[in-house]
Amino acid sequence: MDLENRGTPSGFVASCEFEEAANAQGKSLGITPASAFIPHPIQDRTDVEMVELAREAIVKVTALVVKN
């Protein structure tokens, strides 16, 4: 949120497993950061699977830093 307060669009990317925790952390800090959640798990995926995840998430991730 520091970057946002300075006028720099920002956000974070995490796997869906952490969505509830991220929401709770944001609530406790009094902020609602821009976020993109992708399918979990990540660590055991093949390169081909990771490319597919990236392709599926690119619109969400780009939206974190592009203001309309």
XYZ file of N, CA and C in Angstrom:
204
model
N 0.833 -1.186 0.000
C 0.000 0.000 0.000
C 0.880 1.253 0.000
N 2.114 1.129 0.456
C 3.034 2.264 0.417
C 3.227 2.738 -1.020
N 3.412 1.794 -1.941
C 3.574 2.169 -3.347
C 2.324 2.867 -3.876
N 1.172 2.337 -3.558
C -0.082 2.957 -3.984
C -0.190 4.385 -3.444
N 0.173 4.574 -2.187
C 0.108 5.903 -1.582
C 1.065 6.882 -2.253
N 2.115 6.345 -2.884
C 3.078 7.185 -3.600
C 2.689 7.378 -5.064
N 1.566 6.794 -5.467
C 1.096 6.946 -6.829
C 1.566 5.871 -7.786
N 2.168 4.812 -7.263
C 2.626 3.708 -8.101
C 1.641 2.551 -7.998
N 0.969 2.221 -9.096
C 0.029 1.091 -9.048
C 0.750 -0.177 -8.598
N 0.108 -0.954 -7.753
C 0.746 -2.157 -7.229
C -0.298 -3.185 -6.819
N 0.186 -4.341 -6.461
C -0.663 -5.421 -6.004
C 0.199 -6.624 -5.718
N -0.421 -7.722 -5.352
C 0.352 -8.929 -5.090
C -0.327 -10.136 -5.704
N 0.487 -11.147 -5.936
C 0.017 -12.405 -6.509
C 0.318 -13.505 -5.501
N -0.663 -14.349 -5.252
C -0.481 -15.478 -4.340
C -1.382 -16.617 -4.803
N -1.114 -17.798 -4.300
C -1.995 -18.911 -4.644
C -3.261 -18.845 -3.789
N -4.314 -19.437 -4.298
C -5.630 -19.396 -3.645
C -5.594 -19.873 -2.197
N -4.653 -20.725 -1.886
C -4.526 -21.243 -0.524
C -4.358 -20.109 0.492
N -3.822 -18.975 0.055
C -3.511 -17.878 0.963
C -4.511 -16.726 0.899
N -5.596 -16.902 0.174
C -6.570 -15.819 0.010
C -7.200 -15.407 1.337
N -7.625 -16.355 2.122
C -8.252 -16.038 3.411
C -7.277 -15.311 4.334
N -6.043 -15.787 4.382
C -5.029 -15.151 5.231
C -4.721 -13.734 4.743
N -4.647 -13.556 3.426
C -4.380 -12.228 2.872
C -5.510 -11.268 3.203
N -6.734 -11.724 3.091
C -7.880 -10.877 3.440
C -7.871 -10.506 4.918
N -7.545 -11.463 5.763
C -7.487 -11.192 7.204
C -6.372 -10.193 7.524
N -5.221 -10.348 6.880
C -4.106 -9.426 7.104
C -4.476 -8.016 6.643
N -5.087 -7.918 5.465
C -5.516 -6.610 4.977
C -6.509 -5.950 5.911
N -7.454 -6.739 6.398
C -8.452 -6.208 7.327
C -7.788 -5.706 8.608
N -6.835 -6.478 9.126
C -6.169 -6.068 10.362
C -5.336 -4.803 10.173
N -4.863 -4.575 8.946
C -4.079 -3.371 8.652
C -4.950 -2.216 8.161
N -6.239 -2.498 7.942
C -7.151 -1.470 7.478
C -6.960 -1.115 6.010
N -6.498 -2.090 5.218
C -6.272 -1.854 3.793
C -6.920 -2.957 2.961
N -7.136 -2.647 1.716
C -7.642 -3.642 0.774
C -6.726 -3.611 -0.449
N -5.612 -4.312 -0.381
C -4.674 -4.273 -1.501
C -5.218 -5.002 -2.727
N -4.802 -4.533 -3.890
C -5.147 -5.229 -5.122
C -4.433 -6.574 -5.105
N -5.123 -7.612 -5.543
C -4.521 -8.938 -5.488
C -5.012 -9.808 -6.631
N -4.206 -10.802 -6.940
C -4.569 -11.811 -7.934
C -4.209 -13.161 -7.327
N -5.179 -14.039 -7.273
C -4.941 -15.370 -6.703
C -4.976 -16.403 -7.819
N -4.005 -17.285 -7.782
C -3.891 -18.323 -8.800
C -4.033 -19.691 -8.146
N -4.325 -20.728 -8.930
C -4.532 -22.059 -8.356
C -3.334 -22.570 -7.551
N -3.641 -23.286 -6.517
C -2.663 -23.896 -5.612
C -2.631 -25.392 -5.906
N -1.557 -26.077 -5.746
C -0.214 -25.652 -5.335
C 0.616 -25.206 -6.536
N 1.753 -24.616 -6.239
C 2.664 -24.118 -7.256
C 3.914 -24.993 -7.355
N 4.494 -25.341 -6.225
C 5.841 -25.925 -6.181
C 6.030 -27.214 -6.970
N 5.022 -28.007 -7.144
C 5.198 -29.292 -7.828
C 4.762 -29.264 -9.293
N 4.513 -28.106 -9.818
C 4.051 -28.008 -11.209
C 5.215 -28.089 -12.184
N 4.915 -28.622 -13.348
C 5.920 -28.686 -14.410
C 6.047 -27.306 -15.060
N 7.079 -27.134 -15.865
C 7.243 -25.875 -16.592
C 6.043 -25.614 -17.493
N 5.562 -26.640 -18.140
C 4.409 -26.495 -19.030
C 3.182 -26.042 -18.234
N 2.967 -26.623 -17.076
C 1.832 -26.233 -16.234
C 1.975 -24.790 -15.747
N 3.195 -24.386 -15.409
C 3.417 -23.021 -14.942
C 3.155 -22.005 -16.056
N 3.543 -22.344 -17.280
C 3.264 -21.462 -18.415
C 1.756 -21.309 -18.590
N 1.033 -22.388 -18.470
C -0.424 -22.334 -18.604
C -1.047 -21.489 -17.486
N -0.569 -21.663 -16.254
C -1.069 -20.834 -15.145
C -0.809 -19.359 -15.424
N 0.370 -19.049 -15.925
C 0.715 -17.661 -16.229
C -0.198 -17.104 -17.312
N -0.436 -17.892 -18.334
C -1.326 -17.440 -19.404
C -2.731 -17.157 -18.869
N -3.189 -18.002 -17.993
C -4.530 -17.829 -17.421
C -4.600 -16.622 -16.489
N -3.496 -16.276 -15.851
C -3.492 -15.213 -14.846
C -3.071 -13.852 -15.383
N -2.557 -13.786 -16.611
C -1.953 -12.545 -17.093
C -2.910 -11.352 -17.058
N -4.152 -11.543 -17.362
C -5.110 -10.424 -17.330
C -5.282 -9.913 -15.900
N -5.419 -10.828 -14.949
C -5.554 -10.431 -13.539
C -4.309 -9.714 -13.043
N -3.147 -10.251 -13.389
C -1.888 -9.673 -12.916
C -1.664 -8.299 -13.549
N -1.916 -8.176 -14.821
C -1.754 -6.888 -15.492
C -2.687 -5.844 -14.897
N -3.887 -6.237 -14.556
C -4.863 -5.317 -13.979
C -4.395 -4.742 -12.636
N -3.478 -5.417 -11.970
C -2.973 -4.918 -10.696
C -2.206 -3.608 -10.867
N -1.576 -3.431 -12.013
C -0.699 -2.262 -12.182
C -1.136 -1.317 -13.298
N -2.194 -1.661 -14.009
C -2.680 -0.788 -15.080
C -3.980 -0.150 -14.612
N -3.952 1.153 -14.505
C -5.145 1.895 -14.071
C -5.942 2.304 -15.299
N -7.249 2.132 -15.235
C -8.127 2.547 -16.355
C -8.502 4.004 -16.219
